[in-house]
Coordinates of C-alpha atoms and ligand atoms in Angstrom, one line a residue:
M1 CA -64.9 -10.9 -16.7
V2 CA -64.5 -11.1 -12.6
A3 CA -62.0 -13.7 -13.1
F4 CA -59.6 -11.1 -15.4
Y5 CA -61.0 -8.4 -12.9
G6 CA -60.1 -10.6 -10.3
T7 CA -56.6 -11.3 -12.1
I8 CA -55.0 -7.4 -12.3
F9 CA -56.4 -6.5 -9.0
M10 CA -54.8 -9.7 -7.3
L11 CA -51.2 -8.6 -9.1
V12 CA -51.3 -4.7 -8.6
V13 CA -52.4 -5.2 -5.0
L14 CA -50.6 -8.4 -3.9
G15 CA -48.0 -8.6 -7.0
H16 CA -44.1 -7.0 -8.0
K17 CA -43.2 -4.2 -5.2
T18 CA -39.5 -4.4 -5.5
E19 CA -36.7 -2.6 -4.1
G20 CA -33.5 -4.5 -6.7
Q21 CA -33.6 -8.0 -5.3
F22 CA -35.8 -7.7 -2.5
L23 CA -39.6 -7.8 -2.6
D24 CA -41.8 -5.5 -0.4
L25 CA -42.7 -8.5 2.3
K26 CA -43.6 -5.4 5.4
N27 CA -46.2 -4.3 3.3
M28 CA -49.0 -6.3 5.8
T29 CA -52.1 -6.4 2.7
V30 CA -49.7 -8.8 0.8
R31 CA -48.7 -10.3 3.7
D32 CA -52.4 -10.9 5.0
T33 CA -54.6 -12.0 1.8
F34 CA -55.7 -15.4 1.1
L35 CA -55.4 -15.9 -2.6
S36 CA -57.1 -18.8 -4.3
G37 CA -56.0 -20.3 -7.9
T38 CA -53.7 -23.7 -8.3
L39 CA -49.6 -24.3 -9.8
P40 CA -48.9 -25.3 -12.5
D41 CA -49.9 -29.1 -13.7
G42 CA -47.7 -32.2 -13.4
F43 CA -46.3 -29.7 -9.7
L44 CA -44.8 -32.5 -7.4
W45 CA -46.5 -32.0 -3.5
G46 CA -44.6 -34.5 -1.5
T47 CA -42.9 -35.1 2.0
A48 CA -39.4 -35.3 3.3
T49 CA -37.4 -37.3 5.2
A50 CA -34.4 -38.6 5.9
A51 CA -32.7 -41.9 6.5
F52 CA -31.4 -41.4 10.5
Q53 CA -34.3 -39.8 11.8
I54 CA -37.2 -43.0 9.7
E55 CA -35.7 -46.0 9.1
G56 CA -34.2 -47.6 12.2
G57 CA -32.4 -51.2 11.7
W58 CA -29.0 -48.8 12.3
D59 CA -27.9 -52.3 12.4
S60 CA -29.7 -54.5 10.0
G61 CA -28.8 -55.9 7.0
E62 CA -25.4 -55.9 7.2
K63 CA -25.4 -51.8 7.6
G64 CA -22.4 -50.1 8.8
P65 CA -22.1 -47.0 11.4
S66 CA -22.6 -43.1 10.7
I67 CA -21.7 -40.8 12.6
W68 CA -25.1 -40.1 13.7
D69 CA -25.1 -43.9 15.5
W70 CA -21.5 -43.1 16.6
F71 CA -23.0 -39.6 17.9
S72 CA -26.3 -41.7 19.6
H73 CA -24.5 -44.2 21.4
L74 CA -21.7 -42.2 23.5
P75 CA -23.0 -42.1 27.3
G76 CA -25.5 -39.5 27.8
N77 CA -27.4 -40.5 24.8
V78 CA -30.6 -42.1 23.5
P79 CA -29.9 -44.1 20.7
W80 CA -32.8 -43.1 19.5
G81 CA -32.0 -43.4 15.8
D82 CA -31.7 -47.9 16.4
V83 CA -34.8 -48.2 15.6
A84 CA -36.5 -45.1 15.2
A85 CA -39.9 -45.0 12.9
D86 CA -38.7 -48.8 12.1
S87 CA -39.1 -47.6 8.3
Y88 CA -37.0 -49.9 7.5
H89 CA -39.5 -52.6 8.0
K90 CA -42.5 -51.1 7.5
Y91 CA -41.7 -48.4 3.8
K92 CA -44.6 -50.1 2.9
E93 CA -46.7 -48.0 5.2
D94 CA -45.2 -45.1 4.3
V95 CA -45.9 -45.2 0.9
Q96 CA -49.7 -46.1 1.1
M97 CA -48.9 -43.6 4.0
H98 CA -48.6 -41.1 0.8
V99 CA -51.3 -42.6 -1.6
D100 CA -54.0 -42.1 1.3
T101 CA -52.4 -38.7 2.1
G102 CA -53.0 -38.5 -2.1
L103 CA -49.2 -37.4 -3.2
N104 CA -47.1 -37.6 -6.1
S105 CA -43.7 -37.5 -4.5
Y106 CA -42.1 -38.5 -2.3
R107 CA -38.0 -37.1 -0.8
F108 CA -36.0 -39.9 1.2
S109 CA -32.4 -40.8 1.5
I110 CA -30.3 -43.3 1.5
S111 CA -28.3 -43.9 4.1
W112 CA -24.2 -43.9 2.9
P113 CA -23.4 -46.3 4.8
R114 CA -26.1 -48.6 4.2
L115 CA -25.0 -49.9 1.1
F116 CA -21.2 -49.2 1.6
P117 CA -21.0 -50.3 5.6
D118 CA -17.1 -49.0 5.2
G119 CA -18.4 -46.1 2.8
T120 CA -16.3 -48.0 0.3
N121 CA -17.2 -49.5 -2.8
T122 CA -15.0 -52.4 -2.1
T123 CA -17.4 -54.1 -0.2
I124 CA -21.2 -53.9 -1.4
N125 CA -24.3 -54.1 1.0
Q126 CA -26.5 -56.1 -0.8
Y127 CA -29.5 -55.5 1.7
G128 CA -28.3 -52.0 1.2
V129 CA -29.1 -52.0 -2.6
D130 CA -32.6 -54.6 -2.0
Y131 CA -34.1 -52.4 0.4
Y132 CA -33.2 -49.4 -1.2
N133 CA -34.4 -51.4 -4.6
N134 CA -38.1 -52.1 -3.0
L135 CA -38.4 -49.1 -1.5
I136 CA -38.0 -47.2 -5.2
N137 CA -40.7 -49.9 -6.9
E138 CA -43.3 -49.6 -4.2
L139 CA -43.6 -45.9 -4.8
K140 CA -42.9 -46.4 -8.7
N141 CA -45.8 -48.6 -8.3
N142 CA -48.5 -46.6 -6.4
G143 CA -47.5 -43.8 -9.2
I144 CA -46.1 -42.0 -6.4
E145 CA -42.2 -40.1 -8.1
P146 CA -39.3 -40.6 -6.0
L147 CA -36.7 -37.6 -5.3
V148 CA -33.1 -39.3 -3.7
T149 CA -30.9 -37.5 -1.9
L150 CA -27.7 -38.5 -1.6
Y151 CA -26.5 -36.8 1.3
H152 CA -28.8 -36.5 4.6
W153 CA -25.5 -35.9 6.7
D154 CA -25.2 -39.5 8.0
L155 CA -21.5 -40.0 6.7
P156 CA -20.4 -43.7 7.2
Q157 CA -18.6 -43.9 10.3
K158 CA -15.4 -45.6 8.6
L159 CA -14.7 -42.5 7.0
K160 CA -14.7 -40.0 9.9
D161 CA -12.5 -42.7 11.4
R162 CA -9.9 -42.7 8.6
Y163 CA -10.1 -39.8 6.4
G164 CA -11.1 -37.2 9.3
G165 CA -14.7 -37.0 7.2
W166 CA -15.6 -34.2 5.1
V167 CA -12.3 -31.9 5.7
N168 CA -10.0 -33.9 3.7
D169 CA -9.7 -34.4 -0.3
T170 CA -10.4 -37.7 -0.5
M171 CA -14.0 -37.3 0.2
V172 CA -14.6 -36.1 -3.1
E173 CA -13.5 -39.0 -4.9
L174 CA -15.4 -41.2 -2.4
F175 CA -18.3 -39.2 -3.3
E176 CA -18.2 -40.1 -6.6
N177 CA -18.2 -42.8 -6.3
Y178 CA -21.0 -43.9 -4.0
A179 CA -23.5 -41.2 -6.3
R180 CA -22.0 -43.3 -9.8
F181 CA -22.9 -46.6 -7.8
C182 CA -26.9 -45.1 -7.1
F183 CA -27.3 -43.5 -10.8
A184 CA -26.1 -46.7 -11.9
T185 CA -27.8 -48.8 -9.9
F186 CA -31.1 -47.2 -9.7
G187 CA -31.8 -43.9 -12.2
D188 CA -33.3 -46.1 -14.3
R189 CA -36.2 -45.6 -12.2
V190 CA -34.9 -42.4 -10.3
K191 CA -35.5 -39.1 -11.6
Y192 CA -34.8 -36.9 -9.4
W193 CA -31.4 -36.8 -7.2
A194 CA -30.6 -34.8 -4.7
T195 CA -26.6 -34.1 -3.2
F196 CA -26.9 -33.3 -0.8
N197 CA -29.2 -31.9 1.5
E198 CA -28.8 -28.4 4.1
P199 CA -24.7 -28.5 3.5
W200 CA -24.7 -25.4 5.9
S201 CA -26.4 -26.9 8.5
F202 CA -23.9 -30.4 9.0
V203 CA -21.2 -28.1 7.2
A204 CA -21.4 -24.5 10.1
A205 CA -23.6 -25.8 12.4
L206 CA -22.3 -29.4 13.3
G207 CA -19.4 -29.2 11.7
D208 CA -19.8 -33.2 11.9
F209 CA -19.4 -33.5 15.6
N210 CA -14.9 -31.7 15.4
H211 CA -14.3 -28.7 17.6
D212 CA -13.7 -26.5 15.2
P213 CA -13.2 -22.9 17.9
D214 CA -11.9 -21.9 14.9
Y215 CA -13.5 -22.6 11.9
S216 CA -10.4 -22.6 9.3
M217 CA -11.9 -27.0 9.5
R218 CA -15.0 -25.9 8.0
Y219 CA -14.8 -24.0 5.7
K220 CA -12.4 -26.8 4.5
M221 CA -15.6 -29.5 4.7
A222 CA -17.8 -26.7 2.8
H223 CA -14.7 -26.9 0.6
N224 CA -15.0 -30.6 -0.3
V225 CA -18.5 -30.5 -0.3
I226 CA -19.0 -28.2 -2.5
R227 CA -16.2 -29.6 -5.0
A228 CA -18.1 -33.2 -4.4
H229 CA -21.3 -32.0 -5.8
A230 CA -19.6 -30.6 -8.9
R231 CA -17.9 -34.0 -9.5
A232 CA -21.5 -35.6 -9.1
W233 CA -23.4 -33.5 -11.0
H234 CA -21.1 -34.4 -13.8
T235 CA -20.6 -37.5 -13.4
Y236 CA -24.8 -38.1 -13.8
D237 CA -24.0 -35.9 -16.8
D238 CA -21.2 -37.0 -18.2
D239 CA -22.2 -41.1 -18.0
F240 CA -26.3 -41.3 -17.2
R241 CA -27.8 -37.8 -18.6
S242 CA -28.8 -39.6 -22.5
S243 CA -29.8 -42.9 -21.1
Q244 CA -31.8 -42.0 -18.2
N245 CA -32.5 -38.4 -18.6
G246 CA -32.8 -37.0 -14.9
S247 CA -32.2 -34.3 -12.6
V248 CA -29.1 -33.8 -10.5
G249 CA -29.6 -30.9 -7.8
I250 CA -28.6 -29.6 -4.6
V251 CA -31.2 -28.4 -1.0
I252 CA -29.6 -25.4 0.3
S253 CA -31.7 -24.5 3.5
S254 CA -31.6 -20.2 4.4
M255 CA -33.8 -18.6 6.4
W256 CA -34.8 -15.3 3.9
G257 CA -32.9 -12.5 5.3
E258 CA -35.1 -9.2 5.2
P259 CA -33.9 -5.6 5.8
A260 CA -35.0 -3.6 8.2
D261 CA -35.3 -0.9 6.1
L262 CA -35.8 -1.5 2.3
H263 CA -35.6 1.8 1.7
N264 CA -31.8 2.2 3.3
P265 CA -28.8 1.0 1.0
A266 CA -27.3 0.0 4.4
D267 CA -30.0 -2.0 5.2
R268 CA -30.3 -4.0 2.0
Q269 CA -27.0 -3.7 1.8
A270 CA -26.6 -5.9 5.3
A271 CA -29.2 -7.9 4.7
T272 CA -27.3 -9.1 0.9
N273 CA -24.7 -9.9 3.2
Y274 CA -26.3 -12.2 5.7
M275 CA -28.1 -13.9 2.5
E276 CA -24.5 -14.3 0.6
F277 CA -23.1 -15.9 3.9
F278 CA -26.0 -18.5 4.7
F279 CA -26.8 -19.3 1.1
G280 CA -24.7 -17.7 -1.3
W281 CA -21.6 -19.4 0.3
F282 CA -23.0 -22.8 -1.3
A283 CA -24.9 -21.4 -3.7
N284 CA -22.9 -19.1 -5.4
P285 CA -20.3 -21.4 -6.5
I286 CA -23.2 -23.2 -8.7
I287 CA -25.4 -21.1 -9.0
G288 CA -23.7 -18.0 -9.4
N289 CA -20.5 -17.7 -11.0
G290 CA -18.4 -20.5 -9.4
D291 CA -16.8 -18.7 -6.2
Y292 CA -17.1 -17.8 -3.0
P293 CA -19.2 -14.5 -2.8
D294 CA -16.8 -11.6 -3.2
V295 CA -18.2 -9.8 -0.2
M296 CA -17.3 -13.3 1.8
K297 CA -13.8 -13.8 0.8
R298 CA -13.6 -9.9 2.1
M299 CA -15.2 -10.3 5.5
V300 CA -13.1 -13.5 6.5
R301 CA -9.8 -12.0 4.8
E302 CA -10.3 -8.7 6.9
S303 CA -12.0 -10.1 10.2
R304 CA -9.2 -13.1 11.0
L305 CA -7.1 -9.8 10.0
K306 CA -8.0 -8.3 12.8
Q307 CA -7.8 -11.6 15.3
N308 CA -3.9 -11.1 13.8
Q309 CA -4.2 -14.3 11.4
T310 CA -2.4 -13.5 8.3
V311 CA -3.8 -16.5 6.2
S312 CA -7.7 -16.8 5.9
P313 CA -9.3 -19.8 6.3
L314 CA -11.8 -19.6 3.1
P315 CA -9.9 -21.7 0.6
E316 CA -9.8 -21.3 -3.0
F317 CA -10.7 -22.8 -6.0
T318 CA -8.7 -22.9 -9.1
E319 CA -9.5 -21.0 -12.2
E320 CA -10.4 -24.3 -13.3
E321 CA -12.4 -26.1 -10.2
K322 CA -14.2 -22.1 -11.0
L323 CA -15.6 -23.3 -14.4
Y324 CA -16.6 -27.1 -13.2
N325 CA -18.3 -25.4 -10.9
S326 CA -20.8 -22.8 -12.0
G327 CA -24.3 -24.8 -13.3
S328 CA -23.6 -27.7 -12.0
T329 CA -27.1 -28.4 -11.1
D330 CA -30.2 -28.9 -13.3
F331 CA -32.4 -27.5 -9.8
L332 CA -33.3 -25.5 -7.2
G333 CA -34.2 -27.6 -3.5
I334 CA -35.2 -24.6 -1.3
N335 CA -35.5 -25.9 2.6
T336 CA -37.3 -22.7 4.1
Y337 CA -38.4 -22.5 7.6
T338 CA -38.1 -18.8 8.6
A339 CA -37.4 -15.3 8.9
R340 CA -35.6 -12.7 10.0
I341 CA -35.1 -9.1 9.9
I342 CA -31.7 -7.5 9.2
S343 CA -30.4 -4.3 9.4
A344 CA -26.8 -2.2 9.4
T345 CA -24.5 -1.9 12.6
N346 CA -21.0 -0.6 13.6
E347 CA -22.4 -3.0 17.5
T348 CA -21.3 -6.6 17.9
Q349 CA -24.0 -8.4 18.0
T350 CA -24.3 -11.0 21.1
C351 CA -26.0 -14.7 20.9
H352 CA -29.5 -14.3 22.3
P353 CA -31.3 -16.4 24.3
D354 CA -34.4 -16.2 22.4
G355 CA -32.5 -17.5 19.5
H356 CA -33.4 -14.5 17.5
N357 CA -29.8 -14.2 16.1
F358 CA -28.8 -17.5 16.2
A359 CA -27.5 -18.1 13.1
S360 CA -25.1 -14.5 13.4
A361 CA -24.2 -13.7 16.6
C362 CA -23.7 -17.4 17.9
G363 CA -20.7 -18.5 16.2
F364 CA -22.3 -20.3 13.3
M365 CA -21.1 -17.2 11.2
P366 CA -18.4 -16.0 12.4
D367 CA -17.2 -14.2 9.9
L368 CA -20.5 -12.0 9.5
M369 CA -19.7 -8.3 10.7
G370 CA -21.7 -5.3 9.7
V371 CA -24.9 -7.4 10.8
K372 CA -26.9 -7.1 12.7
E373 CA -30.0 -9.5 13.2
S374 CA -33.4 -9.9 15.0
V375 CA -37.1 -11.1 15.2
G376 CA -39.7 -8.5 14.0
P377 CA -42.5 -6.9 16.6
G378 CA -45.0 -9.0 16.6
W379 CA -43.1 -11.9 15.9
F380 CA -43.5 -15.1 17.2
Y381 CA -41.9 -18.5 17.1
M382 CA -43.2 -22.2 16.8
G383 CA -41.8 -25.3 18.3
S384 CA -38.2 -24.4 18.7
N385 CA -36.6 -21.2 19.2
I386 CA -35.5 -20.6 16.4
F387 CA -38.3 -21.3 13.6
W388 CA -40.1 -18.2 14.0
F389 CA -43.6 -18.1 12.1
A390 CA -43.4 -16.1 8.3
P391 CA -44.5 -17.9 5.4
W392 CA -43.6 -14.8 3.5
N393 CA -40.2 -16.4 3.7
I394 CA -41.7 -18.0 0.5
R395 CA -41.6 -15.3 -2.1
G396 CA -38.8 -13.8 -0.3
I397 CA -36.4 -16.3 -0.9
L398 CA -37.5 -17.3 -4.5
H399 CA -37.0 -13.9 -5.4
F400 CA -34.0 -13.0 -4.3
V401 CA -32.5 -15.8 -5.4
R402 CA -34.0 -15.7 -8.6
E403 CA -32.6 -11.6 -9.2
R404 CA -29.3 -12.1 -7.5
Y405 CA -28.3 -14.9 -9.2
N406 CA -29.9 -14.9 -12.7
Y407 CA -30.9 -18.3 -11.7
T408 CA -33.5 -19.5 -14.6
K409 CA -33.7 -23.1 -13.9
P410 CA -36.5 -24.4 -11.5
F411 CA -36.9 -24.3 -7.8
Y412 CA -38.3 -27.1 -5.5
L413 CA -39.5 -25.9 -1.9
S414 CA -37.9 -29.7 -0.9
E415 CA -38.8 -28.6 2.9
V416 CA -41.0 -26.5 4.7
G417 CA -42.6 -27.9 8.0
I418 CA -43.4 -27.5 11.6
G419 CA -42.8 -29.2 14.5
E420 CA -44.6 -29.2 18.7
T421 CA -42.6 -29.5 21.1
Y422 CA -44.2 -32.5 23.6
K423 CA -42.7 -34.9 25.6
Y424 CA -42.8 -38.8 23.1
H425 CA -44.6 -40.9 26.3
S426 CA -47.1 -38.7 26.0
P427 CA -50.8 -39.4 24.8
P428 CA -50.4 -36.9 21.5
N429 CA -53.2 -34.2 20.4
L430 CA -53.6 -34.9 17.2
N431 CA -56.2 -32.1 16.4
D432 CA -53.0 -30.4 15.4
T433 CA -54.9 -27.2 14.0
W434 CA -51.1 -25.6 14.2
R435 CA -50.1 -27.7 11.4
M436 CA -53.5 -27.0 8.9
C437 CA -52.2 -23.4 9.9
F438 CA -48.7 -23.8 8.8
Y439 CA -49.5 -25.5 5.4
M440 CA -52.8 -23.5 4.7
T441 CA -50.0 -19.9 5.1
Y442 CA -46.8 -21.7 3.4
A443 CA -48.9 -23.4 0.4
N444 CA -50.6 -20.1 -0.3
E445 CA -47.6 -17.9 0.1
A446 CA -45.8 -20.7 -2.5
L447 CA -49.0 -20.0 -4.7
K448 CA -48.8 -16.8 -4.3
A449 CA -44.5 -17.1 -5.4
V450 CA -45.4 -18.9 -8.7
K451 CA -48.3 -16.0 -9.7
L452 CA -47.6 -13.5 -8.4
D453 CA -43.7 -13.4 -8.8
G454 CA -43.3 -15.7 -12.2
V455 CA -41.5 -18.7 -10.1
D456 CA -41.0 -21.6 -11.5
L457 CA -42.0 -23.6 -8.4
R458 CA -42.5 -27.2 -9.6
G459 CA -42.8 -29.5 -6.4
F460 CA -43.8 -28.8 -2.3
Y461 CA -42.5 -31.4 0.1
A462 CA -44.2 -30.7 4.0
W463 CA -41.2 -32.2 6.6
T464 CA -42.0 -33.8 7.3
L465 CA -44.1 -37.9 6.5
L466 CA -44.3 -38.7 10.5
D467 CA -43.4 -37.5 13.8
N468 CA -38.9 -38.9 13.6
V469 CA -35.6 -38.1 15.2
E470 CA -35.2 -34.7 15.4
W471 CA -31.3 -35.4 15.1
G472 CA -29.5 -34.4 19.1
S473 CA -33.6 -33.6 20.2
G474 CA -34.8 -36.8 19.7
P475 CA -38.4 -37.7 19.1
D476 CA -39.8 -35.2 21.2
Q477 CA -39.8 -32.2 18.4
A478 CA -42.5 -34.1 16.3
F479 CA -43.1 -32.8 13.1
G480 CA -45.3 -35.0 11.0
L481 CA -48.2 -35.5 9.4
Y482 CA -48.6 -38.0 11.1
H483 CA -47.5 -39.5 14.7
T484 CA -45.6 -42.4 15.6
N485 CA -46.0 -44.1 18.8
F486 CA -42.4 -44.2 19.8
T487 CA -42.8 -45.9 23.4
H488 CA -44.5 -49.5 21.3
P489 CA -41.9 -51.1 19.4
S490 CA -44.2 -51.2 16.5
R491 CA -44.1 -47.4 16.0
Q492 CA -47.7 -47.6 14.9
R493 CA -48.5 -44.4 12.9
T494 CA -52.1 -42.6 12.8
P495 CA -52.7 -39.8 11.0
K496 CA -53.4 -36.2 12.1
R497 CA -55.8 -34.1 10.8
S498 CA -53.4 -32.3 9.6
Q499 CA -52.7 -35.0 6.7
G500 CA -56.2 -34.8 5.5
L501 CA -55.8 -30.9 4.9
Y502 CA -52.0 -31.6 3.0
R503 CA -54.0 -33.6 1.0
T504 CA -56.9 -31.4 0.1
I505 CA -54.1 -29.4 -0.9
A506 CA -52.4 -31.7 -2.7
Q507 CA -55.6 -33.4 -5.0
E508 CA -56.8 -29.6 -5.8
N509 CA -52.8 -29.1 -6.8
G510 CA -54.3 -25.5 -4.3
F511 CA -56.7 -23.3 -3.8
P512 CA -58.7 -23.7 -6.4
E513 CA -60.8 -20.7 -7.5
N514 CA -64.9 -21.4 -4.9
A515 CA -63.4 -24.5 -3.4
N516 CA -65.5 -23.3 -0.7
H517 CA -63.1 -25.2 2.1
V518 CA -63.2 -24.0 6.0
W519 CA -59.8 -24.0 6.1
M520 CA -58.8 -22.8 2.8
T521 CA -60.3 -18.2 3.4
Q522 CA -59.5 -15.2 4.1
E523 CA -61.3 -15.3 7.0
W524 CA -59.0 -18.4 8.9
L525 CA -55.6 -17.1 7.1
E526 CA -56.1 -14.5 9.5
W527 CA -56.7 -16.7 12.3
C528 CA -53.7 -18.6 11.0
H529 CA -51.6 -15.4 11.2
M530 CA -52.8 -15.1 14.9
E531 CA -49.6 -16.6 17.9
E532 CA -52.3 -18.1 19.3
A533 CA -52.7 -20.9 16.5
Y534 CA -49.4 -22.2 17.4
A535 CA -49.4 -22.0 21.4
P536 CA -49.8 -25.7 21.7
T537 CA -45.9 -26.1 19.5
R538 CA -44.2 -24.3 22.4
P539 CA -42.3 -25.7 25.3
D540 CA -43.9 -23.3 27.5
Y541 CA -47.5 -24.2 26.9
V542 CA -49.8 -25.9 29.6
E543 CA -52.8 -28.0 28.2
P544 CA -56.0 -26.3 29.8
T545 CA -57.2 -28.9 31.6
S546 CA -61.6 -27.9 31.7
G547 CA -63.1 -28.5 29.0
A548 CA -62.8 -31.1 25.7
R549 CA -60.3 -30.5 22.9
P550 CA -62.0 -29.0 20.3
T551 CA -62.3 -31.7 17.4
Q552 CA -63.6 -29.0 15.1
P553 CA -62.3 -25.6 14.0
A554 CA -65.3 -23.1 15.7
P555 CA -67.4 -22.0 13.2
K556 CA -66.2 -18.6 13.0
P557 CA -62.7 -17.3 13.4
P558 CA -61.8 -14.9 16.5
V559 CA -62.0 -11.1 15.3
S560 CA -59.8 -9.8 13.0
T561 CA -57.5 -7.3 15.3
A562 CA -56.7 -3.8 14.1
R563 CA -53.7 -5.2 11.9
T564 CA -55.6 -7.7 9.7
G565 CA -59.2 -5.8 10.0
Q566 CA -56.5 -2.6 8.8
S567 CA -54.9 -4.7 5.8
L568 CA -58.3 -6.1 4.6
M569 CA -59.5 -2.9 4.8
T570 CA -57.1 -1.5 2.8
T571 CA -57.3 -4.4 0.3
G572 CA -61.1 -3.4 -0.1
I573 CA -59.9 0.1 -1.1
L574 CA -57.7 -0.6 -3.2
G575 CA -59.7 -3.6 -4.7
V576 CA -62.7 -1.0 -5.2
L577 CA -60.4 1.8 -6.9
V578 CA -58.4 -1.1 -9.3
V579 CA -61.9 -2.7 -10.7
L580 CA -63.0 1.3 -11.3
V581 CA -60.1 2.7 -13.3
A582 CA -59.8 -1.1 -15.0
I583 CA -64.3 -0.5 -16.2
C584 CA -64.1 3.0 -16.6
S585 CA -60.4 2.9 -19.2
P586 CA -61.7 2.3 -23.0
Ligands
LIG601 C1 -33.8 -29.5 8.8 C2 -33.6 -31.0 8.3 O1 -33.2 -30.8 6.7 C3 -34.4 -31.7 8.8 O2 -33.5 -33.1 8.6 C4 -34.9 -31.7 9.8 O3 -35.6 -32.6 10.4 C5 -35.7 -30.3 9.8 N1 -35.2 -29.0 8.9 C6 -36.4 -30.2 11.4 O4 -35.9 -29.5 11.6

């Protein structure tokens, strides 16, 4: 009975309040209320990593170089990827760490040049095949389900030298060959494949190290990435699905673009346009009508006309390609860390040094017009100034995607994580209460997405298993549940305190009623919504010199602020009302 009224209360107070494809997440009660409950049976809890960031062994076992090896060996850069976290040699420890954390899945990526040193299937590197076979077997022997990403940014350097990389149409066929080889070689054991990780990041933000001031090359790169994805999915569908019975998806990243005023149609349109440029660029061809979003086609054309460019740099798909693209996925992986507030504007935006408008105004979406990207009052960032704390982005984005695209296939949260800025040679602070806060709040939002919004979410992957090479930042941005000692060649791993909390969440499949964990309560959720909980992640943080570091959470969390106090009060009053109505009705 109590559970029944409790559920009604939760649905009424926290549940669906929508304006079309947007959930009303401005409501502080919704954001600040802890929800008890568990995820569906069979839910996958894991961590995610990427080959370049952890493997090392950059030229061991006849591996060919990738564009990241090339970049990190440029004068002035430090080649952190040469050894990275040494997972090439320590993969068994990585698997054991999953066992120790009670996880049932691991998302890792295959290094294309480790299998095909020159990027083509003319030379197959047996050492590379052995490495991934060993890793996959070790996982399966320990009951851990692999989710394998085929491309996490480490393009074989030879393909860049010979063809210029993704800008060249030949890449579609080369990727198909590589994907086919992986399906044929590992697909008897691997049931979850992701073709690409975050195409927006390696295309729009990075351009594969191409100098591309007018962006036309990046639109072309994206075009080939989408075509390559569709080709790989169809290859699996035609030639492997019936015998292997697995699924092939793609991992797309996006910030959640929340309309500044949900009731203002202009802000809603601006937020929709923002999401279309960020997410829809890659999603619309695959889960939509097979083509780029209409608004994107129009805006690119109009913005280029203003610069007297009569030909749009956004390529066109043929009708046949649109049919081929559309529906070419079995699931969607979403990497989401943060959110932004979006409003309509006629003013030109300039790139802000605090990173709050980096996507729209700092050159990554140059043709997106009429959009102002900012962060909310009282928001704060964690680790790096593009990651603003906004756990509700999980509900926002999952709901948006489902509604906008009528998407009915499964979702996986393929990356969710928090990194702190520190110097890798400083002693680590293993008492990472900020990461405990982060996973508690973000996983609780994942539960709300399932329980309150009815989203078909099947897995949650923490970024990341162990501190690793954060691309150009090296090991000074640490996202791991385990610390990796980068001052020592053995790259020793040590669990951080957050590993224990993540283990509890995974083993209990969420936040069961009456579990009575000190870290999984309304009080702690409120504490975890405060800026001070994340202060140690920031580059300007100075460790207090007096007093020992706390090793346990303070027995009582800080007193609620007016805002959270008010939200609790609202929750309480509404709760009493709902229960009264339920009891009094015949
Ligand atoms: C997204 C990327 O997939 C991953 O490689 C990166 O390290 C994390 N975000 C954190 O920035």
